[in-house]
Amino acid sequence: AVVSTQSTGGALVKCEVMSVLVQVLEGLDEKNEDEAKGLHNVLGIAENLVEADPEMAHLAFKHGLLVWILNRLKVRSFDPNKLYCSELLAVLLQSSTPNRAELGMIEGIDTMLQALAMYKRRNPQLAEEQEMVHNLFDSLCLSLLHAGNREIFLKGEGVELMVLMLREKKMSRPPALKVLNFALQGDEGINCCAKFVDVYGLRSLFPCFMKTPGKKVKRGGFSEFEWVEHVSSIISHLLRNCSGSQLQRLVNKFVEDDHLKVDRLVELHLFYLGRVRAADKEIEDEDEVEDEDEGEREERAYMKRLDAGLFTLQRLDYIILSVYTAGIGSISGRVKQLLGLKGETIEPVREVMKEYVGSLGDGENSKAAEEKQNIHHMINQL
């Protein structure tokens, strides 16, 4: 009973602290320089509390801090407090899964899209402003982990905004790729995939596929591997979720320009296949670690293969499998021709996808079971 009372008392104190912080924020006037600095300090206290105790992150929503932050982000001009609000928003969404769901209920997705829309045709002027934009993109990605927010993102014209950012090739282009990777995945991304094709997103996506920007600054800080991972993931989401004329438009992209995109696809497949094979060789040649059981060895080997690019190879080979079995003879013929020139066959694609299917888990009625069945069907068509 004493423990229960102490626990209840602790919870009450946490609620009281968060409530007071929000009241202080609401009472400060940022037109006054001293009060603006005071507001910055209060945000710092809130951040420290959340990082020290993740439970405080959800209390931030219950007591109105999340709403206050979103309202503050609506101010169009940039200042240090707006940057801090973007940082705190990302922390609150990272620390609390319920906050991601509730963000959609309080129009948080729309607020972030409106704040980001300012940068669709222009770059941030200051380094701090650029950091704020990255924080908003990260928060948008975190919010899209909650499946229900993908429909809100769609209704808020998020897909159209991201496509426009791809087309404009400003600083927002790389993070827009990452957002689309989150928005288009899974069954909840089916409508976003359809919208992406309808608003001519393929025209802006495939230049990203055909050429990875050479300078890291043009990749938005992404490594070349991260860039290819995001682009190949988006294409694989589209192949999985599109149907009818939209799927046909996507597959036809691989026929255009004398199958130039098939050439690029096979080039990337061979590159990542080589990296994974090299990792397999290293694993095979490694000495056993003392006191390491079989499960730990398998996990270490799997992580080494992931670092080499296994995940991206699986995405690329899913694309090959999908377009190879799409019923267009010129595509499958080109794939076989290109692989043959390098002394390869389609067999590694089959093996990679079999391994991927094995990683999806069991469950007759699960989404994983349906995806396994679809991939097995395509493998059999090879």
Short mmCIF file of N, CA and C in Angstrom, two decimals, residues 136-200:
data_model
loop_
_atom_site.label_atom_id
_atom_site.label_comp_id
_atom_site.label_asym_id
_atom_site.label_seq_id
_atom_site.Cartn_x
_atom_site.Cartn_y
_atom_site.Cartn_z
N LEU A 136 11.67 18.90 -38.50
CA LEU A 136 10.27 18.75 -38.91
C LEU A 136 10.09 17.53 -39.81
N PHE A 137 11.03 17.30 -40.72
CA PHE A 137 10.97 16.10 -41.55
C PHE A 137 11.08 14.83 -40.70
N ASP A 138 11.99 14.85 -39.72
CA ASP A 138 12.14 13.69 -38.83
C ASP A 138 10.85 13.44 -38.05
N SER A 139 10.23 14.51 -37.58
CA SER A 139 8.97 14.38 -36.83
C SER A 139 7.87 13.83 -37.73
N LEU A 140 7.85 14.26 -38.98
CA LEU A 140 6.85 13.76 -39.92
C LEU A 140 7.04 12.26 -40.15
N CYS A 141 8.29 11.83 -40.29
CA CYS A 141 8.58 10.39 -40.46
C CYS A 141 8.13 9.61 -39.23
N LEU A 142 8.43 10.14 -38.05
CA LEU A 142 8.03 9.46 -36.81
C LEU A 142 6.51 9.35 -36.72
N SER A 143 5.81 10.40 -37.11
CA SER A 143 4.34 10.38 -37.04
C SER A 143 3.76 9.36 -38.01
N LEU A 144 4.43 9.14 -39.15
CA LEU A 144 3.93 8.20 -40.16
C LEU A 144 4.16 6.75 -39.76
N LEU A 145 4.92 6.51 -38.70
CA LEU A 145 5.04 5.16 -38.16
C LEU A 145 3.70 4.67 -37.63
N HIS A 146 2.84 5.63 -37.24
CA HIS A 146 1.47 5.28 -36.86
C HIS A 146 0.65 5.19 -38.14
N ALA A 147 0.18 4.00 -38.46
CA ALA A 147 -0.45 3.74 -39.76
C ALA A 147 -1.61 4.68 -40.05
N GLY A 148 -2.39 5.02 -39.04
CA GLY A 148 -3.55 5.88 -39.27
C GLY A 148 -3.20 7.27 -39.76
N ASN A 149 -1.99 7.72 -39.48
CA ASN A 149 -1.58 9.06 -39.90
C ASN A 149 -1.30 9.14 -41.40
N ARG A 150 -1.12 7.98 -42.05
CA ARG A 150 -0.83 8.02 -43.48
C ARG A 150 -2.03 8.53 -44.29
N GLU A 151 -3.24 8.22 -43.81
CA GLU A 151 -4.44 8.73 -44.48
C GLU A 151 -4.58 10.23 -44.25
N ILE A 152 -4.22 10.69 -43.05
CA ILE A 152 -4.26 12.13 -42.76
C ILE A 152 -3.23 12.86 -43.60
N PHE A 153 -2.06 12.26 -43.74
CA PHE A 153 -0.99 12.80 -44.59
C PHE A 153 -1.49 12.92 -46.03
N LEU A 154 -2.21 11.91 -46.50
CA LEU A 154 -2.75 11.91 -47.86
C LEU A 154 -3.77 13.03 -48.03
N LYS A 155 -4.71 13.15 -47.08
CA LYS A 155 -5.76 14.17 -47.18
C LYS A 155 -5.19 15.58 -47.06
N GLY A 156 -4.06 15.70 -46.37
CA GLY A 156 -3.42 17.00 -46.23
C GLY A 156 -2.53 17.35 -47.41
N GLU A 157 -2.62 16.56 -48.49
CA GLU A 157 -1.84 16.76 -49.72
C GLU A 157 -0.34 16.64 -49.47
N GLY A 158 -0.01 15.74 -48.53
CA GLY A 158 1.39 15.50 -48.23
C GLY A 158 2.14 14.85 -49.39
N VAL A 159 1.45 13.95 -50.10
CA VAL A 159 2.10 13.28 -51.23
C VAL A 159 2.45 14.31 -52.31
N GLU A 160 1.50 15.19 -52.60
CA GLU A 160 1.74 16.22 -53.63
C GLU A 160 2.93 17.12 -53.24
N LEU A 161 2.99 17.48 -51.95
CA LEU A 161 4.07 18.36 -51.49
C LEU A 161 5.43 17.67 -51.63
N MET A 162 5.51 16.40 -51.25
CA MET A 162 6.78 15.68 -51.35
C MET A 162 7.20 15.51 -52.81
N VAL A 163 6.25 15.26 -53.70
CA VAL A 163 6.58 15.12 -55.13
C VAL A 163 7.11 16.45 -55.67
N LEU A 164 6.48 17.54 -55.25
CA LEU A 164 6.95 18.86 -55.69
C LEU A 164 8.37 19.12 -55.20
N MET A 165 8.66 18.68 -53.98
CA MET A 165 10.02 18.86 -53.44
C MET A 165 11.04 18.02 -54.20
N LEU A 166 10.65 16.84 -54.63
CA LEU A 166 11.54 16.02 -55.46
C LEU A 166 11.84 16.74 -56.77
N ARG A 167 10.82 17.36 -57.31
CA ARG A 167 10.94 18.00 -58.62
C ARG A 167 11.80 19.27 -58.54
N GLU A 168 11.67 20.01 -57.44
CA GLU A 168 12.36 21.30 -57.33
C GLU A 168 13.85 21.15 -57.04
N LYS A 169 14.26 20.00 -56.48
CA LYS A 169 15.68 19.70 -56.22
C LYS A 169 16.34 20.72 -55.29
N LYS A 170 15.59 21.16 -54.28
CA LYS A 170 16.16 22.02 -53.25
C LYS A 170 16.65 21.16 -52.09
N MET A 171 16.99 21.82 -50.99
CA MET A 171 17.47 21.11 -49.80
C MET A 171 16.45 20.09 -49.29
N SER A 172 15.18 20.33 -49.57
CA SER A 172 14.11 19.46 -49.06
C SER A 172 13.98 18.16 -49.86
N ARG A 173 14.69 18.02 -50.98
CA ARG A 173 14.53 16.84 -51.82
C ARG A 173 14.91 15.53 -51.11
N PRO A 174 16.10 15.41 -50.49
CA PRO A 174 16.45 14.15 -49.83
C PRO A 174 15.50 13.75 -48.68
N PRO A 175 15.18 14.68 -47.75
CA PRO A 175 14.24 14.26 -46.69
C PRO A 175 12.85 13.94 -47.21
N ALA A 176 12.46 14.54 -48.34
CA ALA A 176 11.16 14.20 -48.94
C ALA A 176 11.15 12.74 -49.39
N LEU A 177 12.29 12.26 -49.90
CA LEU A 177 12.42 10.85 -50.26
C LEU A 177 12.16 9.96 -49.04
N LYS A 178 12.77 10.34 -47.93
CA LYS A 178 12.63 9.55 -46.70
C LYS A 178 11.17 9.53 -46.24
N VAL A 179 10.51 10.68 -46.29
CA VAL A 179 9.10 10.75 -45.89
C VAL A 179 8.24 9.85 -46.77
N LEU A 180 8.48 9.88 -48.07
CA LEU A 180 7.71 9.03 -48.99
C LEU A 180 7.94 7.55 -48.71
N ASN A 181 9.15 7.19 -48.32
CA ASN A 181 9.45 5.81 -47.95
C ASN A 181 8.54 5.37 -46.80
N PHE A 182 8.34 6.26 -45.83
CA PHE A 182 7.47 5.95 -44.68
C PHE A 182 5.99 5.97 -45.08
N ALA A 183 5.61 6.92 -45.93
CA ALA A 183 4.19 7.12 -46.24
C ALA A 183 3.62 6.04 -47.15
N LEU A 184 4.45 5.46 -48.03
CA LEU A 184 3.94 4.54 -49.05
C LEU A 184 3.96 3.08 -48.60
N GLN A 185 4.56 2.77 -47.46
CA GLN A 185 4.75 1.38 -47.09
C GLN A 185 3.49 0.75 -46.50
N GLY A 186 3.39 -0.55 -46.64
CA GLY A 186 2.31 -1.31 -45.99
C GLY A 186 0.96 -1.12 -46.63
N ASP A 187 -0.03 -1.87 -46.15
CA ASP A 187 -1.40 -1.75 -46.66
C ASP A 187 -1.95 -0.35 -46.46
N GLU A 188 -1.52 0.30 -45.36
CA GLU A 188 -2.02 1.65 -45.07
C GLU A 188 -1.47 2.68 -46.05
N GLY A 189 -0.47 2.29 -46.86
CA GLY A 189 0.11 3.20 -47.83
C GLY A 189 -0.45 3.03 -49.23
N ILE A 190 -1.44 2.13 -49.40
CA ILE A 190 -1.98 1.86 -50.74
C ILE A 190 -2.54 3.12 -51.40
N ASN A 191 -3.33 3.90 -50.65
CA ASN A 191 -3.92 5.11 -51.23
C ASN A 191 -2.86 6.17 -51.53
N CYS A 192 -1.83 6.23 -50.69
CA CYS A 192 -0.73 7.17 -50.96
C CYS A 192 0.02 6.77 -52.22
N CYS A 193 0.19 5.47 -52.43
CA CYS A 193 0.87 4.99 -53.65
C CYS A 193 0.07 5.37 -54.89
N ALA A 194 -1.24 5.18 -54.82
CA ALA A 194 -2.10 5.53 -55.96
C ALA A 194 -2.01 7.03 -56.26
N LYS A 195 -2.04 7.83 -55.21
CA LYS A 195 -1.94 9.28 -55.39
C LYS A 195 -0.59 9.66 -55.98
N PHE A 196 0.47 9.00 -55.51
CA PHE A 196 1.82 9.29 -55.99
C PHE A 196 1.91 9.11 -57.51
N VAL A 197 1.35 8.04 -58.02
CA VAL A 197 1.38 7.79 -59.46
C VAL A 197 0.48 8.80 -60.18
N ASP A 198 -0.68 9.08 -59.61
CA ASP A 198 -1.63 9.99 -60.25
C ASP A 198 -1.09 11.41 -60.40
N VAL A 199 -0.25 11.85 -59.44
CA VAL A 199 0.28 13.22 -59.52
C VAL A 199 1.65 13.25 -60.20
N TYR A 200 1.94 12.22 -61.00
CA TYR A 200 3.15 12.14 -61.81
C TYR A 200 4.43 12.09 -60.97
#
